[in-house]
Structure formats: C-alpha cells, structure tokens
C-alpha cells in the first residue's frame, strides 16, 4: 500500500476491496484521497468505521457492506485498487478494469503453499502458479510480484501493477454516488 501511494498517481479515489477493518483505507485517506472500502463482514466494517471516526477521516472513508462474489466496481474509476487477504478469480478482471489510466493495482493473497499450513483453506481461495500477474489484462505493467513467507498464517504473494497512461480500455474518472457514503457502526 505504501509503495502504491508513493508512486506518481492520477487523480481519483482508492478502492479497497475486502477492506476488513480498513488499515489500507485509513492509510490512503491520510494522503487526502477518498477511499470507498467494501467488505462482507459487518464486524470488520464497524471496526473500520470506528477507526475512521477516531482519526477524523469519516469524510474521506466510505465503508460499504457488499459481497464481492457479486459486486463489481465501475470500470476506469480508481487511481488505485487494493485487495489484501482475499482471492477471487472472477473478481480480479473487474478489479483490474476499475483502474484508471496511469493507476495502480495492488493485490495480496494466499498461495497454494499456505494450504500446507492451513489445510482447511479452500483451493479456490489461493493463487495458482504465477497468479495474479499472469491474469493481468493487456495494458498493465507488472511492477513487482513477490512471495511473502509466513510461518503462522501461510505464504502469500503480493502484486503491484500499473495500467499504462494511454490505455484506451481504462474508463473515465469516477462519480461516487451517495450510496457509497457513510457506514455507521451504530
């Protein structure tokens, strides 16, 4: 996340998929960017909303309860799209498509090696060989893809990729709707 935000980026919000308690969302909001975060866990969203309130970032962070198995982002709408700790091969193409020209896609998920430590981890939730970089659509440049060994939680792989500045497949800048605003833990 820090590496993605340190790069020259186009204008626009940061999308945090499977945001959990929103550590990445808060980090992005600290740079002044608007950050919609989506997660299926109401408890995680409530924790993220409380953290945003404590830090005075409720005007920048919008947390939304959504099932990422069905919800898809608007194409070409985000300067940065992040997803940490979640993998869905069906969501990945839409997430990449949501990155605007010159923007960055950051993804981190468990690898098949994690199943050695966590045999209950469903196979569909782990990256295959070379993924996610091997699934990037044309117009993206892989900036880095690295293995992250973890003796407790299981191995992960992290990708950072940039969409070319002149990629005609990227859409226009987003217009966040009122439906994306405000999540309350009340």
mmCIF file of C-alpha atoms in Angstrom:
data_model
loop_
_atom_site.group_PDB
_atom_site.id
_atom_site.type_symbol
_atom_site.label_atom_id
_atom_site.label_comp_id
_atom_site.label_asym_id
_atom_site.label_seq_id
_atom_site.Cartn_x
_atom_site.Cartn_y
_atom_site.Cartn_z
ATOM 1 C CA UNK A 1 0.000 0.000 0.000
ATOM 2 C CA UNK A 2 2.739 2.434 0.938
ATOM 3 C CA UNK A 3 4.610 1.659 -2.297
ATOM 4 C CA UNK A 4 1.458 2.202 -4.383
ATOM 5 C CA UNK A 5 0.715 5.579 -2.775
ATOM 6 C CA UNK A 6 4.346 6.701 -3.093
ATOM 7 C CA UNK A 7 4.179 6.438 -6.904
ATOM 8 C CA UNK A 8 3.019 9.279 -9.126
ATOM 9 C CA UNK A 9 -0.702 8.614 -9.496
ATOM 10 C CA UNK A 10 -3.582 10.101 -11.443
ATOM 11 C CA UNK A 11 -6.314 11.953 -9.607
ATOM 12 C CA UNK A 12 -9.057 9.824 -8.160
ATOM 13 C CA UNK A 13 -10.060 7.666 -5.240
ATOM 14 C CA UNK A 14 -8.520 4.486 -3.866
ATOM 15 C CA UNK A 15 -10.746 1.392 -3.873
ATOM 16 C CA UNK A 16 -10.138 -1.052 -1.005
ATOM 17 C CA UNK A 17 -11.682 -4.472 -1.743
ATOM 18 C CA UNK A 18 -12.178 -6.894 1.162
ATOM 19 C CA UNK A 19 -11.115 -3.959 3.311
ATOM 20 C CA UNK A 20 -11.538 -5.634 6.686
ATOM 21 C CA UNK A 21 -11.032 -3.114 9.478
ATOM 22 C CA UNK A 22 -9.614 -0.693 6.877
ATOM 23 C CA UNK A 23 -5.936 -0.277 7.660
ATOM 24 C CA UNK A 24 -5.220 0.336 3.965
ATOM 25 C CA UNK A 25 -8.223 2.646 3.637
ATOM 26 C CA UNK A 26 -7.025 4.771 6.538
ATOM 27 C CA UNK A 27 -3.508 4.926 5.144
ATOM 28 C CA UNK A 28 -4.825 6.076 1.756
ATOM 29 C CA UNK A 29 -7.193 8.596 3.369
ATOM 30 C CA UNK A 30 -4.249 10.062 5.276
ATOM 31 C CA UNK A 31 -2.891 11.178 1.876
ATOM 32 C CA UNK A 32 -6.140 13.070 1.226
ATOM 33 C CA UNK A 33 -7.687 10.532 -1.138
ATOM 34 C CA UNK A 34 -11.299 9.426 -0.952
ATOM 35 C CA UNK A 35 -11.496 5.726 -0.188
ATOM 36 C CA UNK A 36 -14.529 3.508 -0.617
ATOM 37 C CA UNK A 37 -13.942 0.190 1.131
ATOM 38 C CA UNK A 38 -16.058 -2.905 0.549
ATOM 39 C CA UNK A 39 -16.346 -6.000 2.738
ATOM 40 C CA UNK A 40 -18.881 -8.697 3.549
ATOM 41 C CA UNK A 41 -18.078 -8.609 7.296
ATOM 42 C CA UNK A 42 -20.226 -6.187 9.277
ATOM 43 C CA UNK A 43 -17.898 -6.566 12.274
ATOM 44 C CA UNK A 44 -14.858 -5.587 10.196
ATOM 45 C CA UNK A 45 -16.717 -2.614 8.710
ATOM 46 C CA UNK A 46 -17.813 -1.465 12.167
ATOM 47 C CA UNK A 47 -14.189 -1.618 13.353
ATOM 48 C CA UNK A 48 -13.062 0.343 10.304
ATOM 49 C CA UNK A 49 -15.772 2.962 10.798
ATOM 50 C CA UNK A 50 -14.754 3.406 14.435
ATOM 51 C CA UNK A 51 -11.091 3.804 13.434
ATOM 52 C CA UNK A 52 -12.015 6.367 10.750
ATOM 53 C CA UNK A 53 -14.029 8.358 13.327
ATOM 54 C CA UNK A 54 -11.146 8.309 15.830
ATOM 55 C CA UNK A 55 -8.792 9.654 13.157
ATOM 56 C CA UNK A 56 -11.248 12.260 11.836
ATOM 57 C CA UNK A 57 -11.414 10.607 8.399
ATOM 58 C CA UNK A 58 -15.134 9.944 8.047
ATOM 59 C CA UNK A 59 -15.317 12.498 5.229
ATOM 60 C CA UNK A 60 -12.787 10.534 3.188
ATOM 61 C CA UNK A 61 -13.531 6.895 4.064
ATOM 62 C CA UNK A 62 -16.818 5.298 2.972
ATOM 63 C CA UNK A 63 -17.311 1.696 4.058
ATOM 64 C CA UNK A 64 -19.863 -0.440 2.280
ATOM 65 C CA UNK A 65 -21.292 -3.846 3.142
ATOM 66 C CA UNK A 66 -21.071 -5.894 -0.056
ATOM 67 C CA UNK A 67 -20.476 -9.452 -1.159
ATOM 68 C CA UNK A 68 -17.529 -9.300 -3.560
ATOM 69 C CA UNK A 69 -18.681 -12.538 -5.160
ATOM 70 C CA UNK A 70 -21.471 -10.480 -6.760
ATOM 71 C CA UNK A 71 -20.497 -6.778 -6.585
ATOM 72 C CA UNK A 72 -18.247 -5.271 -9.275
ATOM 73 C CA UNK A 73 -16.539 -1.862 -9.412
ATOM 74 C CA UNK A 74 -17.142 0.696 -12.154
ATOM 75 C CA UNK A 75 -14.510 0.405 -14.919
ATOM 76 C CA UNK A 76 -11.750 3.024 -15.094
ATOM 77 C CA UNK A 77 -12.814 4.698 -11.868
ATOM 78 C CA UNK A 78 -9.946 4.431 -9.393
ATOM 79 C CA UNK A 79 -6.368 5.707 -9.191
ATOM 80 C CA UNK A 80 -5.545 2.695 -7.000
ATOM 81 C CA UNK A 81 -7.384 -0.595 -6.467
ATOM 82 C CA UNK A 82 -6.231 -2.675 -3.492
ATOM 83 C CA UNK A 83 -7.163 -6.086 -2.202
ATOM 84 C CA UNK A 84 -5.380 -7.797 0.667
ATOM 85 C CA UNK A 85 -6.006 -11.270 2.029
ATOM 86 C CA UNK A 86 -8.760 -12.194 -0.406
ATOM 87 C CA UNK A 87 -8.714 -14.021 -3.731
ATOM 88 C CA UNK A 88 -11.476 -14.458 -6.275
ATOM 89 C CA UNK A 89 -10.502 -15.226 -9.887
ATOM 90 C CA UNK A 90 -13.853 -13.878 -11.065
ATOM 91 C CA UNK A 91 -13.377 -10.518 -9.301
ATOM 92 C CA UNK A 92 -9.775 -9.949 -10.438
ATOM 93 C CA UNK A 93 -10.527 -8.919 -14.067
ATOM 94 C CA UNK A 94 -13.166 -6.406 -12.917
ATOM 95 C CA UNK A 95 -10.784 -5.030 -10.285
ATOM 96 C CA UNK A 96 -8.064 -4.559 -12.907
ATOM 97 C CA UNK A 97 -10.604 -2.945 -15.236
ATOM 98 C CA UNK A 98 -11.522 -0.476 -12.456
ATOM 99 C CA UNK A 99 -8.008 1.032 -12.509
ATOM 100 C CA UNK A 100 -7.820 4.269 -14.475
ATOM 101 C CA UNK A 101 -5.010 5.055 -16.936
ATOM 102 C CA UNK A 102 -1.747 5.502 -15.032
ATOM 103 C CA UNK A 103 -3.249 3.944 -11.897
ATOM 104 C CA UNK A 104 -2.037 1.041 -9.782
ATOM 105 C CA UNK A 105 -3.491 -2.346 -8.884
ATOM 106 C CA UNK A 106 -2.225 -3.913 -5.663
ATOM 107 C CA UNK A 107 -3.240 -7.443 -4.646
ATOM 108 C CA UNK A 108 -2.102 -9.797 -1.900
ATOM 109 C CA UNK A 109 -3.485 -13.287 -1.354
ATOM 110 C CA UNK A 110 -2.555 -16.720 -0.050
ATOM 111 C CA UNK A 111 -0.620 -19.080 -2.294
ATOM 112 C CA UNK A 112 -1.101 -22.815 -2.667
ATOM 113 C CA UNK A 113 1.773 -23.188 -0.189
ATOM 114 C CA UNK A 114 -0.472 -21.742 2.515
ATOM 115 C CA UNK A 115 -2.636 -24.854 2.276
ATOM 116 C CA UNK A 116 0.244 -26.873 3.679
ATOM 117 C CA UNK A 117 -0.128 -24.945 6.911
ATOM 118 C CA UNK A 118 -3.865 -24.395 6.622
ATOM 119 C CA UNK A 119 -5.412 -27.480 5.006
ATOM 120 C CA UNK A 120 -8.914 -26.084 5.665
ATOM 121 C CA UNK A 121 -8.193 -23.163 3.297
ATOM 122 C CA UNK A 122 -10.334 -23.793 0.190
ATOM 123 C CA UNK A 123 -8.338 -24.269 -3.010
ATOM 124 C CA UNK A 124 -10.438 -21.602 -4.758
ATOM 125 C CA UNK A 125 -9.173 -19.039 -2.222
ATOM 126 C CA UNK A 126 -5.492 -19.446 -3.118
ATOM 127 C CA UNK A 127 -3.438 -18.151 -6.011
ATOM 128 C CA UNK A 128 -2.242 -20.532 -8.682
ATOM 129 C CA UNK A 129 1.258 -20.572 -10.160
ATOM 130 C CA UNK A 130 2.166 -17.111 -11.468
ATOM 131 C CA UNK A 131 -1.114 -15.556 -10.352
ATOM 132 C CA UNK A 132 -2.206 -12.850 -10.098
ATOM 133 C CA UNK A 133 0.326 -11.286 -12.535
ATOM 134 C CA UNK A 134 -0.400 -13.938 -15.173
ATOM 135 C CA UNK A 135 -4.054 -12.821 -15.185
ATOM 136 C CA UNK A 136 -3.425 -9.127 -15.822
ATOM 137 C CA UNK A 137 -5.166 -7.818 -18.935
ATOM 138 C CA UNK A 138 -3.212 -6.142 -21.743
ATOM 139 C CA UNK A 139 -2.139 -2.603 -20.921
ATOM 140 C CA UNK A 140 -0.731 -3.418 -17.468
ATOM 141 C CA UNK A 141 2.923 -3.496 -16.473
ATOM 142 C CA UNK A 142 3.900 -5.690 -13.537
ATOM 143 C CA UNK A 143 5.938 -3.507 -11.191
ATOM 144 C CA UNK A 144 6.545 -6.269 -8.661
ATOM 145 C CA UNK A 145 5.301 -9.667 -7.657
ATOM 146 C CA UNK A 146 6.867 -11.120 -4.557
ATOM 147 C CA UNK A 147 6.472 -14.107 -2.298
ATOM 148 C CA UNK A 148 5.747 -13.391 1.360
ATOM 149 C CA UNK A 149 6.539 -16.377 3.551
ATOM 150 C CA UNK A 150 4.602 -16.525 6.806
ATOM 151 C CA UNK A 151 5.239 -19.375 9.215
ATOM 152 C CA UNK A 152 1.983 -18.746 11.098
ATOM 153 C CA UNK A 153 -0.680 -17.671 8.595
ATOM 154 C CA UNK A 154 0.707 -19.267 5.448
ATOM 155 C CA UNK A 155 2.545 -17.977 2.408
ATOM 156 C CA UNK A 156 1.167 -15.071 0.395
ATOM 157 C CA UNK A 157 2.044 -13.381 -2.873
ATOM 158 C CA UNK A 158 1.886 -9.622 -3.436
ATOM 159 C CA UNK A 159 1.427 -7.941 -6.813
ATOM 160 C CA UNK A 160 1.763 -4.312 -7.780
ATOM 161 C CA UNK A 161 0.942 -3.445 -11.398
ATOM 162 C CA UNK A 162 0.411 -0.190 -13.267
ATOM 163 C CA UNK A 163 -2.056 0.450 -16.035
ATOM 164 C CA UNK A 164 -0.429 2.268 -18.934
ATOM 165 C CA UNK A 165 -1.132 6.010 -19.033
ATOM 166 C CA UNK A 166 -2.556 5.823 -22.544
ATOM 167 C CA UNK A 167 -4.503 2.563 -22.171
ATOM 168 C CA UNK A 168 -7.732 3.174 -24.122
ATOM 169 C CA UNK A 169 -9.516 0.421 -22.177
ATOM 170 C CA UNK A 170 -9.481 2.479 -18.970
ATOM 171 C CA UNK A 171 -12.645 4.429 -18.324
ATOM 172 C CA UNK A 172 -13.365 7.889 -17.085
ATOM 173 C CA UNK A 173 -12.867 9.217 -13.577
ATOM 174 C CA UNK A 174 -15.480 8.075 -11.059
ATOM 175 C CA UNK A 175 -18.507 9.790 -9.781
ATOM 176 C CA UNK A 176 -19.025 8.296 -6.323
ATOM 177 C CA UNK A 177 -22.690 8.030 -5.585
ATOM 178 C CA UNK A 178 -24.447 8.774 -2.325
ATOM 179 C CA UNK A 179 -24.904 5.015 -1.922
ATOM 180 C CA UNK A 180 -21.158 4.719 -1.269
ATOM 181 C CA UNK A 181 -21.147 7.280 1.511
ATOM 182 C CA UNK A 182 -21.126 6.553 5.166
ATOM 183 C CA UNK A 183 -21.142 3.379 7.107
ATOM 184 C CA UNK A 184 -22.187 3.590 10.691
ATOM 185 C CA UNK A 185 -21.272 1.119 13.393
ATOM 186 C CA UNK A 186 -24.414 2.082 15.280
#
